[in-house]
PDB file of C-alpha atoms and ligand atoms in Angstrom:
ATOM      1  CA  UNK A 358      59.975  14.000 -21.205  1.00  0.00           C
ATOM      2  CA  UNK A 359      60.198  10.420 -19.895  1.00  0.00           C
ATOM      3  CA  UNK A 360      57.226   9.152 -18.613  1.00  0.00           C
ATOM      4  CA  UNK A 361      56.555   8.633 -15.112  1.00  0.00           C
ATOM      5  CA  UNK A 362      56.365   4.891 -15.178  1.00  0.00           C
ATOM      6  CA  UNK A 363      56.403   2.314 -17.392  1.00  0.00           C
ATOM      7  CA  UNK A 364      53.725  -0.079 -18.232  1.00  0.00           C
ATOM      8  CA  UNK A 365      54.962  -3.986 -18.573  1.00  0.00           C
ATOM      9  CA  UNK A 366      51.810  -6.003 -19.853  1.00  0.00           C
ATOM     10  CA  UNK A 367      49.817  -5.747 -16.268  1.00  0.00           C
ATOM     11  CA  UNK A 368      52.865  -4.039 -14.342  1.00  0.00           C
ATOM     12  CA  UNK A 369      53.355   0.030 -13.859  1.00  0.00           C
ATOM     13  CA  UNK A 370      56.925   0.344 -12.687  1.00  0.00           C
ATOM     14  CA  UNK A 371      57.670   3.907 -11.461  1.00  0.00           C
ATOM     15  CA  UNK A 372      60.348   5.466 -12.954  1.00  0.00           C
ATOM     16  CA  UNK A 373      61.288   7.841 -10.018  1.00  0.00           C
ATOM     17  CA  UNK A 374      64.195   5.489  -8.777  1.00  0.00           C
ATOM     18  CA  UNK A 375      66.637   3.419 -11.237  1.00  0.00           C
ATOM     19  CA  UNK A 376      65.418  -0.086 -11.274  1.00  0.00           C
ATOM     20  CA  UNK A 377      67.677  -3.406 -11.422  1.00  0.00           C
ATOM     21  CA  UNK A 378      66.927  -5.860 -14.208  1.00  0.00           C
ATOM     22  CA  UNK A 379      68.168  -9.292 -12.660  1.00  0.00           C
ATOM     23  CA  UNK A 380      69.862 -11.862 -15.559  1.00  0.00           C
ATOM     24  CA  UNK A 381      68.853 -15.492 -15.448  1.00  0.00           C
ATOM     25  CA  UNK A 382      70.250 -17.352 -18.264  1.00  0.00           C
ATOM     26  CA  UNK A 383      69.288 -20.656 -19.152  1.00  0.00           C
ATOM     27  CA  UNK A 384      72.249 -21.447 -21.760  1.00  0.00           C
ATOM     28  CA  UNK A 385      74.875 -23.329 -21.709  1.00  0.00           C
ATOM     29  CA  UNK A 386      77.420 -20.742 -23.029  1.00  0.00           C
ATOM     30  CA  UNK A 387      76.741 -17.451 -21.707  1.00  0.00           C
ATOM     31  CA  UNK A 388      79.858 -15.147 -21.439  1.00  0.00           C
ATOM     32  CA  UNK A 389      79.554 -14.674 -17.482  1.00  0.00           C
ATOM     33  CA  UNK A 390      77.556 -18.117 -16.265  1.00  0.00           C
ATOM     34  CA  UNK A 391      76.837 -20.482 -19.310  1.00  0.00           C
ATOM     35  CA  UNK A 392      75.692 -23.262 -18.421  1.00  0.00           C
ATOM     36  CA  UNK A 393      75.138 -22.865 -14.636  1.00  0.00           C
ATOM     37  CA  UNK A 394      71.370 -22.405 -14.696  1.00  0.00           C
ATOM     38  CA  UNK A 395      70.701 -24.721 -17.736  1.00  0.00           C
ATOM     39  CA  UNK A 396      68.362 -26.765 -15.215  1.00  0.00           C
ATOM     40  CA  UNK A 397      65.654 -25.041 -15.392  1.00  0.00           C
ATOM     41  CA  UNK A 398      64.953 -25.685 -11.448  1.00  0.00           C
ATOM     42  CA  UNK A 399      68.473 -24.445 -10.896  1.00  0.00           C
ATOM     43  CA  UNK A 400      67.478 -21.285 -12.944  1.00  0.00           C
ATOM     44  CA  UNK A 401      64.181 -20.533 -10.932  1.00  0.00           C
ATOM     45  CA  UNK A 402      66.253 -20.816  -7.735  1.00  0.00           C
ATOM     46  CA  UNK A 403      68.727 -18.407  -8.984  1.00  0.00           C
ATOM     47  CA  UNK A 404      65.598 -16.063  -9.873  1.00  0.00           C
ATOM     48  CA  UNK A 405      64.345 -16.510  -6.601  1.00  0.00           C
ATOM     49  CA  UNK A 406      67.291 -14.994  -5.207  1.00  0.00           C
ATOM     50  CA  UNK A 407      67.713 -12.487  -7.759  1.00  0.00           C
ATOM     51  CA  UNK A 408      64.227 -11.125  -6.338  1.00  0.00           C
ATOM     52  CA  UNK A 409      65.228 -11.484  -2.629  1.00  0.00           C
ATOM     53  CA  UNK A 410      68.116  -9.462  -3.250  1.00  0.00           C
ATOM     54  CA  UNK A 411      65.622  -6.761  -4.738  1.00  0.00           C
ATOM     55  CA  UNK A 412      65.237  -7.138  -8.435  1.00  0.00           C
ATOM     56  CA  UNK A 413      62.216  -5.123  -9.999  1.00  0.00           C
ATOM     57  CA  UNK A 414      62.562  -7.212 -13.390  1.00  0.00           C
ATOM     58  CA  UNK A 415      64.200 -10.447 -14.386  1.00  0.00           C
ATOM     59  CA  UNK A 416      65.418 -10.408 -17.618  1.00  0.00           C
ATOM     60  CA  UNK A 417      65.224 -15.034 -18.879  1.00  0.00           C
ATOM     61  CA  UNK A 418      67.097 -15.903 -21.810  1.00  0.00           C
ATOM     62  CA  UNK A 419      68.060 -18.773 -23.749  1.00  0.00           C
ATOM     63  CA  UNK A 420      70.067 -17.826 -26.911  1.00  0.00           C
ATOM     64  CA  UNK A 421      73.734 -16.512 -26.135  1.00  0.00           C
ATOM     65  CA  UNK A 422      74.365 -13.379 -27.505  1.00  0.00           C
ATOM     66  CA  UNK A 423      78.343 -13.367 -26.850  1.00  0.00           C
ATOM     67  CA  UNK A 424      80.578 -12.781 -29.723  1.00  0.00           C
ATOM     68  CA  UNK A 425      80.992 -15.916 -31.874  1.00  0.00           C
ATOM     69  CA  UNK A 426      78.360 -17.803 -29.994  1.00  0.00           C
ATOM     70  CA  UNK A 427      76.433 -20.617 -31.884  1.00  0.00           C
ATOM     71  CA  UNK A 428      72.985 -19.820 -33.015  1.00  0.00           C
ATOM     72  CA  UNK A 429      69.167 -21.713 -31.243  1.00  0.00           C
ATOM     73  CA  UNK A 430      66.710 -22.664 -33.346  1.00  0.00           C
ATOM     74  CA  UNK A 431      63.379 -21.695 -32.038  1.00  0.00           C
ATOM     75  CA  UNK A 432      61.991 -24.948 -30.272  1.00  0.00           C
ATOM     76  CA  UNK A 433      65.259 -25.601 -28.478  1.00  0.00           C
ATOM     77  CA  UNK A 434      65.379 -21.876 -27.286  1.00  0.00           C
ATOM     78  CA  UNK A 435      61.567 -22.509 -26.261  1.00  0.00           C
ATOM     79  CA  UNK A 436      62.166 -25.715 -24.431  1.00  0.00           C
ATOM     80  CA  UNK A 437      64.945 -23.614 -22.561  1.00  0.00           C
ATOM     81  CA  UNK A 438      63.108 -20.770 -21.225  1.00  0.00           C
ATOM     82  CA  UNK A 439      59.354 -21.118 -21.199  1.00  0.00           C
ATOM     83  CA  UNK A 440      59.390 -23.430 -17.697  1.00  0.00           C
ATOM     84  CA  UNK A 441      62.114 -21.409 -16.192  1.00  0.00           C
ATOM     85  CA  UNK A 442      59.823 -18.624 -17.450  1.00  0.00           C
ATOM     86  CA  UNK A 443      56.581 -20.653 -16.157  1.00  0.00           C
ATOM     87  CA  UNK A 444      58.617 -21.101 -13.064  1.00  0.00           C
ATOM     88  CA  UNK A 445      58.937 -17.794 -11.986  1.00  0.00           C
ATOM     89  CA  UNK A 446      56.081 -15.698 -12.965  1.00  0.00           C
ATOM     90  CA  UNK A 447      54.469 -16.839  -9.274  1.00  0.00           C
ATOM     91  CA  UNK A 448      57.539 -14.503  -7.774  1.00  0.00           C
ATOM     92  CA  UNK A 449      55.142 -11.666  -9.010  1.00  0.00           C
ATOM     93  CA  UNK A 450      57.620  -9.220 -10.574  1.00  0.00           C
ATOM     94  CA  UNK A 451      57.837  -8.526 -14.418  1.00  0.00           C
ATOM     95  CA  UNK A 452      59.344 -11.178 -16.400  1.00  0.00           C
ATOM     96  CA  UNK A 453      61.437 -10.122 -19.537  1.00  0.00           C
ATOM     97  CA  UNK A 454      62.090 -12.237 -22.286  1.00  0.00           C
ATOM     98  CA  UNK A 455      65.264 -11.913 -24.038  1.00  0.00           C
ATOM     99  CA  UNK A 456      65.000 -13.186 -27.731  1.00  0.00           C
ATOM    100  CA  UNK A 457      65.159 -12.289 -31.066  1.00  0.00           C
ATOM    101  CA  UNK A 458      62.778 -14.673 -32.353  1.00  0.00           C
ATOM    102  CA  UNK A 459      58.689 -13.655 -32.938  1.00  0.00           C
ATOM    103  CA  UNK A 460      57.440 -17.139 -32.322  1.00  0.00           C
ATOM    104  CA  UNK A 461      59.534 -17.205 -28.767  1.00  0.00           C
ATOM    105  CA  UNK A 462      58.032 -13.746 -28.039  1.00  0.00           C
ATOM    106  CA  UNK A 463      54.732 -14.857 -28.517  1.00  0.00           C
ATOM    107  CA  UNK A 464      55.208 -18.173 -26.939  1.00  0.00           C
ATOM    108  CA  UNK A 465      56.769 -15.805 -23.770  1.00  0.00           C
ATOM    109  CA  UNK A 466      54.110 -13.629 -23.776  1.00  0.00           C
ATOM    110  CA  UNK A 467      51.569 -16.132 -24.012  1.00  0.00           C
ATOM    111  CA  UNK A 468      53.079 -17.733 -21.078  1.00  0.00           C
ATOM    112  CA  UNK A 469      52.728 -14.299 -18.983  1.00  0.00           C
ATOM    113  CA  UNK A 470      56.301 -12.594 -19.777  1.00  0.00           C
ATOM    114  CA  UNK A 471      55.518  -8.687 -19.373  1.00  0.00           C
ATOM    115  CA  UNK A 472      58.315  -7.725 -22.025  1.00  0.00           C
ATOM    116  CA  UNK A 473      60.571  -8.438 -24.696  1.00  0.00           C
ATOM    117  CA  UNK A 474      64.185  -7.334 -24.251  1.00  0.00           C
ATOM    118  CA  UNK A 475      65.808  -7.835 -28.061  1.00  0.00           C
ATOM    119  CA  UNK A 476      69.187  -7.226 -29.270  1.00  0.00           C
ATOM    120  CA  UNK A 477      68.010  -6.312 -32.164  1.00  0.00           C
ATOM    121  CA  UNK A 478      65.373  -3.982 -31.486  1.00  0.00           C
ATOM    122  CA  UNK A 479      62.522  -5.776 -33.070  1.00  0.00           C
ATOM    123  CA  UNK A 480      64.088  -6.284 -36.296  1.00  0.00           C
ATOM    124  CA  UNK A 481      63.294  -9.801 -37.463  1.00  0.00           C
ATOM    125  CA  UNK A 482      60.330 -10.281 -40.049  1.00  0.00           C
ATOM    126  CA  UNK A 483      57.203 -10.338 -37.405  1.00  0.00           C
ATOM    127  CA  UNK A 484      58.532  -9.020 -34.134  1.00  0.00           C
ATOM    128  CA  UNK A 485      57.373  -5.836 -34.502  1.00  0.00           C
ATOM    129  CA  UNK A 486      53.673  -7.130 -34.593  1.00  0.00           C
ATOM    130  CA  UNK A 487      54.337 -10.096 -32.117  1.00  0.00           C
ATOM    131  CA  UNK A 488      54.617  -7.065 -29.252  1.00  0.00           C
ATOM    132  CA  UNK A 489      52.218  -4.739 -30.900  1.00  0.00           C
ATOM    133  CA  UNK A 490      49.184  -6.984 -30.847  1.00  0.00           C
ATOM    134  CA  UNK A 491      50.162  -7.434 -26.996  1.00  0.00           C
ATOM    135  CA  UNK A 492      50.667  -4.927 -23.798  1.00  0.00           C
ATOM    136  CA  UNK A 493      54.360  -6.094 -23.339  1.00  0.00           C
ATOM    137  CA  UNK A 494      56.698  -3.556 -22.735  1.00  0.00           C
ATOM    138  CA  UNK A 495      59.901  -3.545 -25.058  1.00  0.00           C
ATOM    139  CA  UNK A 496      63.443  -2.951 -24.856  1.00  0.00           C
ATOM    140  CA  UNK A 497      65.078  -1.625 -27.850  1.00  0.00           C
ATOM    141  CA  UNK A 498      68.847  -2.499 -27.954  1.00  0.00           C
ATOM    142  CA  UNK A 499      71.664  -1.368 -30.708  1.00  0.00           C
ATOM    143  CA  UNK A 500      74.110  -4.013 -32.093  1.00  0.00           C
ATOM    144  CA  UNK A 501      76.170  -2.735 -34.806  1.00  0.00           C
ATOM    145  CA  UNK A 502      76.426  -6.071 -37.273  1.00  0.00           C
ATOM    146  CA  UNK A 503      75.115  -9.788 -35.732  1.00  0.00           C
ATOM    147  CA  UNK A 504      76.984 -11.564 -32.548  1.00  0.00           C
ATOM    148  CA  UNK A 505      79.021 -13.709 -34.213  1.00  0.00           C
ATOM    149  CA  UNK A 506      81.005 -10.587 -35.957  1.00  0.00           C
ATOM    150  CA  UNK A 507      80.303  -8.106 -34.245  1.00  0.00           C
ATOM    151  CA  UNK A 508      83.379  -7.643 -32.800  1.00  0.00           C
ATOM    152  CA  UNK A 509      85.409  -7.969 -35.881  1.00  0.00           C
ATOM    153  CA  UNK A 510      86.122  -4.323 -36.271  1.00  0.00           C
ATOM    154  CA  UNK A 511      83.086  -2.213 -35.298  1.00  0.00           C
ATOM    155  CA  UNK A 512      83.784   1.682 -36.610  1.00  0.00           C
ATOM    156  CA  UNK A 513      81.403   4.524 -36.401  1.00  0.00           C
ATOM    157  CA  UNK A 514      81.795   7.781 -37.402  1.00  0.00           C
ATOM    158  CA  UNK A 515      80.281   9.362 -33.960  1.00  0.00           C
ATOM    159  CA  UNK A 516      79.289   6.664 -32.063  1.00  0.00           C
ATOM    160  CA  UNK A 517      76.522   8.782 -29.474  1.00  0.00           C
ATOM    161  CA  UNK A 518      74.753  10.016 -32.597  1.00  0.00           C
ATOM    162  CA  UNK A 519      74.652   7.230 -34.470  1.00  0.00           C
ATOM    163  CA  UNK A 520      73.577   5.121 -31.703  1.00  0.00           C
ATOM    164  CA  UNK A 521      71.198   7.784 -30.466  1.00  0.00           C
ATOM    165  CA  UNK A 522      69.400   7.930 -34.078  1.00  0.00           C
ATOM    166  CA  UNK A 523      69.009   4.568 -34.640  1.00  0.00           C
ATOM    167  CA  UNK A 524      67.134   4.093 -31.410  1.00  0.00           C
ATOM    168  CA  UNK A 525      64.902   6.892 -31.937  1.00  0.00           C
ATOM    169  CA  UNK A 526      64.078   5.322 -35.879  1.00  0.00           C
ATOM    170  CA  UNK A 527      63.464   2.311 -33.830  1.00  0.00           C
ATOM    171  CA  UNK A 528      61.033   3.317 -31.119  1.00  0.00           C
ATOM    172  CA  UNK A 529      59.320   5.720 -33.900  1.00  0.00           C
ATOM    173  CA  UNK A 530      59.062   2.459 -35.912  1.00  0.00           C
ATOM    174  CA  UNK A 531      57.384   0.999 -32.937  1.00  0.00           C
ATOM    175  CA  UNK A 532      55.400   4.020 -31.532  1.00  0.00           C
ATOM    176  CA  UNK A 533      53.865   3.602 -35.279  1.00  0.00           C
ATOM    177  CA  UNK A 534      52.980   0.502 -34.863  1.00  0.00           C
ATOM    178  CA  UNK A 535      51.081   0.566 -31.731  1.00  0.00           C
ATOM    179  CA  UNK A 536      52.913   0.377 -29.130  1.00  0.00           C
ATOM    180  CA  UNK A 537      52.652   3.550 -26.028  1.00  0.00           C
ATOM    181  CA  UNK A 538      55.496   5.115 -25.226  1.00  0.00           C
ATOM    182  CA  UNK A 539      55.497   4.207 -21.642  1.00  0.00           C
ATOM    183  CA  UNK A 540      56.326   0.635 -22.988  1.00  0.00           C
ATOM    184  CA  UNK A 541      59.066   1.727 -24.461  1.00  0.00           C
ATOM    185  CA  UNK A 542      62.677   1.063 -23.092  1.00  0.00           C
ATOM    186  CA  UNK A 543      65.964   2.081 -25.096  1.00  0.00           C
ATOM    187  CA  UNK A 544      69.626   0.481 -24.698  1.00  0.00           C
ATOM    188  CA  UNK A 545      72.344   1.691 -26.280  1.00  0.00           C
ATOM    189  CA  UNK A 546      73.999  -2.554 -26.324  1.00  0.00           C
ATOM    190  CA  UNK A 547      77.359  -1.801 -24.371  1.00  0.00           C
ATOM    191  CA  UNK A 548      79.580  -4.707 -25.875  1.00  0.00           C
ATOM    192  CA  UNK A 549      77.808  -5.476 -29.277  1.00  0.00           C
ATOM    193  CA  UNK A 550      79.615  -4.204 -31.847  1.00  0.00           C
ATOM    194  CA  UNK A 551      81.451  -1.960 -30.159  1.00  0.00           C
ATOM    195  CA  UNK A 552      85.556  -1.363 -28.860  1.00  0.00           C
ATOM    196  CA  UNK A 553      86.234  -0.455 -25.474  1.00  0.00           C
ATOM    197  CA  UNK A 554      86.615   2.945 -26.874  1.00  0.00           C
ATOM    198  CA  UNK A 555      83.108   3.214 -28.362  1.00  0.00           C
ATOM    199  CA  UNK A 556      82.053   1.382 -24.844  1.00  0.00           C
ATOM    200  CA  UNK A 557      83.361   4.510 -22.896  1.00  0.00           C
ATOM    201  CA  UNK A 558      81.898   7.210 -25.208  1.00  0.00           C
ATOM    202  CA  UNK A 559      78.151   5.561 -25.055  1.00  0.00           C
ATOM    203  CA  UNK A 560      78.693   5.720 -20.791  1.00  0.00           C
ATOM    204  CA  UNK A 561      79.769   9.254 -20.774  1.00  0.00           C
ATOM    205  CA  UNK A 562      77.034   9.797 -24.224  1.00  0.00           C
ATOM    206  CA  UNK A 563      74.124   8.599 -21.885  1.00  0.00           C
ATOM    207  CA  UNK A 564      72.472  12.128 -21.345  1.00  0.00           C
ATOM    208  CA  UNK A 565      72.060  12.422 -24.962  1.00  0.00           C
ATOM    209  CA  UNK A 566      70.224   8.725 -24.783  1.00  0.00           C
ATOM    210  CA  UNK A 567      68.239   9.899 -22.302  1.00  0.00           C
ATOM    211  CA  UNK A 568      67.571  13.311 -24.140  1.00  0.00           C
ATOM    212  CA  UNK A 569      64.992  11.246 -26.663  1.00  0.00           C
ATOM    213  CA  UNK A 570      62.325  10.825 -23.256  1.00  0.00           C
ATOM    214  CA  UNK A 571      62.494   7.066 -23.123  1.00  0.00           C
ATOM    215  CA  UNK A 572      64.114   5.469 -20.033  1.00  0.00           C
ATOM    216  CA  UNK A 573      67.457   3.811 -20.706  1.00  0.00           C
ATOM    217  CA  UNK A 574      68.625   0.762 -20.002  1.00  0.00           C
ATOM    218  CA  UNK A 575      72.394  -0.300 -19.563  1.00  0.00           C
ATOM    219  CA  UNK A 576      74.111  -3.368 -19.351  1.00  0.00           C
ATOM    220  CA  UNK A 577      77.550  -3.344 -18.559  1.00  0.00           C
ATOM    221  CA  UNK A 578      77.318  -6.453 -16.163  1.00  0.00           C
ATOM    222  CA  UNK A 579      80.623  -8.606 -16.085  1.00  0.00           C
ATOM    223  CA  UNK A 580      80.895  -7.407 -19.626  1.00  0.00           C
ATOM    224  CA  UNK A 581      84.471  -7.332 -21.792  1.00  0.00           C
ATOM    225  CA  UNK A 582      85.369  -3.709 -21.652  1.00  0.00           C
ATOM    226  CA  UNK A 583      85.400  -4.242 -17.665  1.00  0.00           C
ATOM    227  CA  UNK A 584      87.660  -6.830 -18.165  1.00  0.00           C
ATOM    228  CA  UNK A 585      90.148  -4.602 -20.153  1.00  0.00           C
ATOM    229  CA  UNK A 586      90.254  -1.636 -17.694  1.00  0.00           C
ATOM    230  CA  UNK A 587      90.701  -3.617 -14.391  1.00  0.00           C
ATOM    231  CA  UNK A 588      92.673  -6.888 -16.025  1.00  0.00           C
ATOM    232  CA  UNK A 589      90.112  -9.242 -14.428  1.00  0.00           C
ATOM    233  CA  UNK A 590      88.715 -12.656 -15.454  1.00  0.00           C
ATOM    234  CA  UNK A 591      84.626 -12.413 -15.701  1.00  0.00           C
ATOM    235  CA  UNK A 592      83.988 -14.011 -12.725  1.00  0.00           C
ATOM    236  CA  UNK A 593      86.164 -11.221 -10.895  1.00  0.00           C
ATOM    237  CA  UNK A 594      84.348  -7.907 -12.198  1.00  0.00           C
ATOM    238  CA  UNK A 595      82.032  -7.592  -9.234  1.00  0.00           C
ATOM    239  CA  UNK A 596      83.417  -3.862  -8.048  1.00  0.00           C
ATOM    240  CA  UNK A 597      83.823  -2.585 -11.901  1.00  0.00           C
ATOM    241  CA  UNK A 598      80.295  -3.719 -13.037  1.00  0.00           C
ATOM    242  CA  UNK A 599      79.079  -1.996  -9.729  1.00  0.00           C
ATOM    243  CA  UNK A 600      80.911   1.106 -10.695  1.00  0.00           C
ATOM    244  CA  UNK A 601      79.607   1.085 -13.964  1.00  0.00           C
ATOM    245  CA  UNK A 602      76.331   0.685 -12.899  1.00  0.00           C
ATOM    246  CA  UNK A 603      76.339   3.492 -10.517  1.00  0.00           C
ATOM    247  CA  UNK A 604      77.927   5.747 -13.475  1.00  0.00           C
ATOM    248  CA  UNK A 605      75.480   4.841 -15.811  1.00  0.00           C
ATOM    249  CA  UNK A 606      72.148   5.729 -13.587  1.00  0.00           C
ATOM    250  CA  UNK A 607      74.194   8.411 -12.413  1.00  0.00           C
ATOM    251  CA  UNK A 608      74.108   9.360 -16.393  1.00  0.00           C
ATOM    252  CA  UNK A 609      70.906   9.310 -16.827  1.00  0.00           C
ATOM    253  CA  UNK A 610      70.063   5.095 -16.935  1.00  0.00           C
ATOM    254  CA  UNK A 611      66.622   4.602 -15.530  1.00  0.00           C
ATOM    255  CA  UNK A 612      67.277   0.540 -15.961  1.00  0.00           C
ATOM    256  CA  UNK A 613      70.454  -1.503 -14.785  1.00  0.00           C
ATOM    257  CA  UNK A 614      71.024  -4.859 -16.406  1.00  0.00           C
ATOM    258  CA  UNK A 615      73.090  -7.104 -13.827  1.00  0.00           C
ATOM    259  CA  UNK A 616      74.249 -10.251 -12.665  1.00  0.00           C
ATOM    260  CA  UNK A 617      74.742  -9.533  -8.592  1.00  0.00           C
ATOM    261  CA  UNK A 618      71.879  -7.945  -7.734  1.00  0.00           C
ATOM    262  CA  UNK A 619      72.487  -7.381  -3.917  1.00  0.00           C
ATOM    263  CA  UNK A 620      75.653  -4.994  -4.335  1.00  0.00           C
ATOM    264  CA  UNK A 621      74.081  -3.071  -7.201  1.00  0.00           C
ATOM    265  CA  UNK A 622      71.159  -1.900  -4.947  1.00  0.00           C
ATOM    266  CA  UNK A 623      73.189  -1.430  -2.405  1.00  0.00           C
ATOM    267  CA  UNK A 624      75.377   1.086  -4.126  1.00  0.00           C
ATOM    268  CA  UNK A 625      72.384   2.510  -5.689  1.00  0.00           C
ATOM    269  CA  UNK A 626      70.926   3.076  -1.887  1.00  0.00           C
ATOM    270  CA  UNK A 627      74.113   4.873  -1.007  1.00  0.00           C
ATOM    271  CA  UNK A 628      73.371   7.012  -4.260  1.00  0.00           C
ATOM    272  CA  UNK A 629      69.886   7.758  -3.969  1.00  0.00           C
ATOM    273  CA  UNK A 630      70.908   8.665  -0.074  1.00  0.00           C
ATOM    274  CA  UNK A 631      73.166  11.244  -1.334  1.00  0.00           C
ATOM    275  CA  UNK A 632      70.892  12.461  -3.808  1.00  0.00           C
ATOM    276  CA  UNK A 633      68.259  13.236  -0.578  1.00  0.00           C
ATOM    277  CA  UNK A 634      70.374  14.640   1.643  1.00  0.00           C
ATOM    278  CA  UNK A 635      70.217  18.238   2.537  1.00  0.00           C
ATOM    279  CA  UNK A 636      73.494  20.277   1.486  1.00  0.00           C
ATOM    280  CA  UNK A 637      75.787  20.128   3.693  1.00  0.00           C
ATOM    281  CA  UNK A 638      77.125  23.058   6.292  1.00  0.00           C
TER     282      UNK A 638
HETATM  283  N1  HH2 B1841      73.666  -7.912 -22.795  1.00  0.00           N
HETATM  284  C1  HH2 B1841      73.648  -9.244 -22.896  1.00  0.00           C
HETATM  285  C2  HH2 B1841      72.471  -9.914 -23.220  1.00  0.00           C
HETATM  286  N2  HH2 B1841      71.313  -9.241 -23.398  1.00  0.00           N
HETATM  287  N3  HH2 B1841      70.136  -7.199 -23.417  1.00  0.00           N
HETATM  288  C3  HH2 B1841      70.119  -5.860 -23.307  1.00  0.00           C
HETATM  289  N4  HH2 B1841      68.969  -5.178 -23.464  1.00  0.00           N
HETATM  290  N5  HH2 B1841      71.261  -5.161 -23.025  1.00  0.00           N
HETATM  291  C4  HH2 B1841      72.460  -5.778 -22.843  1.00  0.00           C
HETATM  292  O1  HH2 B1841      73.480  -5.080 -22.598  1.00  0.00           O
HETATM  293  C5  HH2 B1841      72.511  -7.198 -22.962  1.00  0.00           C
HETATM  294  C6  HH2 B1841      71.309  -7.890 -23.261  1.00  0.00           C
HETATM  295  C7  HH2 B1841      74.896 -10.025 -22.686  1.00  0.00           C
HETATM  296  O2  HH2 B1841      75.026 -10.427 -21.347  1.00  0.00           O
HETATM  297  P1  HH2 B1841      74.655 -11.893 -20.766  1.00  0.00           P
HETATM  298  O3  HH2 B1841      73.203 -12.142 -20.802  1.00  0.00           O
HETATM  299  O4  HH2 B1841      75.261 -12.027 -19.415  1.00  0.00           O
HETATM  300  O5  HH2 B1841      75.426 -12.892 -21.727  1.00  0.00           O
HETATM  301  P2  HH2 B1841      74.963 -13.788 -22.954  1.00  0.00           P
HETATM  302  O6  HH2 B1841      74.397 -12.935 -24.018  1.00  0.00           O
HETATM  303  O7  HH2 B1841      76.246 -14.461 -23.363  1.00  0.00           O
HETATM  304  O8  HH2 B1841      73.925 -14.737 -22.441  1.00  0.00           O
END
């Protein structure tokens, strides 16, 4: 069983509606807006409205993760996100911090961020303890290989299962380590390492994500495999990322990772209305 809420450092975020993770990066190459909200005042802004639209989390990063992008070292990535990060605490929601690095976690949760959201599921030497000897909450993503190959030629044998096991090895590495379940958020990493094919089979595979009683998070925001099935240019996916983000709550997502944070909750109010409704005549 999924817990009833989770617990983000001082935060308890029910868990009986899906809730909308709001991006802000603060790089100047992301795949969807690099280098847009590399001032950090421009970021906070854009956080701002992120929240007045209705975000319950805002997910700051400053490291691309897009295939072939060029690595941060740690104090530029730092000097990137911790005043955007300072900046926006005061809006009062949870603030995720999305980085690979330990001494950026710490220096995030230091600063008041109420989670870590890694690609790499806590994998680098020291991340594990950087959000165990805190009350952050964690996401746990899977990426098949590291961003700048990743795409290369990703090949599983079956994808669900593989994905499924590694984030259940993952979140029993961290459950050993200290950290409550109700911290703990799982992602299956739509788009890292993985072909439109293997894209498709982890949206439809959700259930069996969800099946391991952590809630799931999904980002399929703007994201490649979009672009393949409708022919549009990122800045053009609006309806498919909304579509996939109503299929993947509708699967069992708990968590939706997005850019336009307006249109996703407003499809996710038409959902939810269904769901209430009495059946019909
Ligand atoms: N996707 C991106 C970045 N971080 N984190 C999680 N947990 N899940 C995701 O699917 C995910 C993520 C990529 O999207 P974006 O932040 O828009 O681009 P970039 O990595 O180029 O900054």
């Amino acid at each position: 069983m999924t817990a009833a809420a989770l617990r983000l450092g001082r935060h308890v975020l029910p868990l009986d509606r899906p809730l909308v993770m709001g991006v802000v990066n603060v790089t100047p190459d992301s795949f969807s807006d690099g280098g847009r909200f590399l001032d950090a005042q421009a970021a906070i802004e854009h956080a701002r409205r992120l929240v007045e639209e209705g975000a319950d989390i805002l997910d700051v990063g400053g490291e691309s993760t897009r295939p072939g992008a060029l690595p941060v070292d740690e104090a530029e990535e730092s000097r990137r996100v911790l005043p955007v990060l300072e900046g926006i605490l005061p809006l009062g929601i949870p603030v995720s911090i999305d980085t690979t690095k330990p001494g950026v976690m710490r220096a995030a949760i230091a600063a008041g961020a109420a989670m870590v959201n890694d690609v790499t599921a806590l994998r680098s030497p020291g991340a594990l303890e950087a959000v165990a000897a805190a009350d952050a909450g964690v996401c746990l993503m899977h990426m098949l290989g590291e961003p700048r190959t990743m795409q290369a030629s990703p090949a599983y044998g079956d994808v669900v299962a593989e994905v499924r096991d590694f984030l259940a090895a993952r979140a029993a590495v961290c459950e050993a380590a200290g950290i409550g379940r109700d911290r703990i958020v799982i992602d299956p990493g739509f788009g890292f390492g993985k072909t439109v094919a293997h894209n498709l089979a982890l949206l439809r595979g959700l259930p069996a994500l969800a099946a391991l009683g952590f809630p799931v998070l999904a980002g399929l925001s703007r994201k490649s495999t979009l672009g393949a099935i409708t022919g549009r240019a990122v800045g053009d996916r609006l309806a498919a990322s909304v579509a996939a983000a109503l299929l993947a709550v509708q699967r069992g997502a708990r968590i939706v990772r997005v850019h336009d944070v307006a249109a996703t909750r407003d499809a996710l109010a038409v959902l939810a209305a269904v769901a209430r409704s009495a059946p019909g005549p």
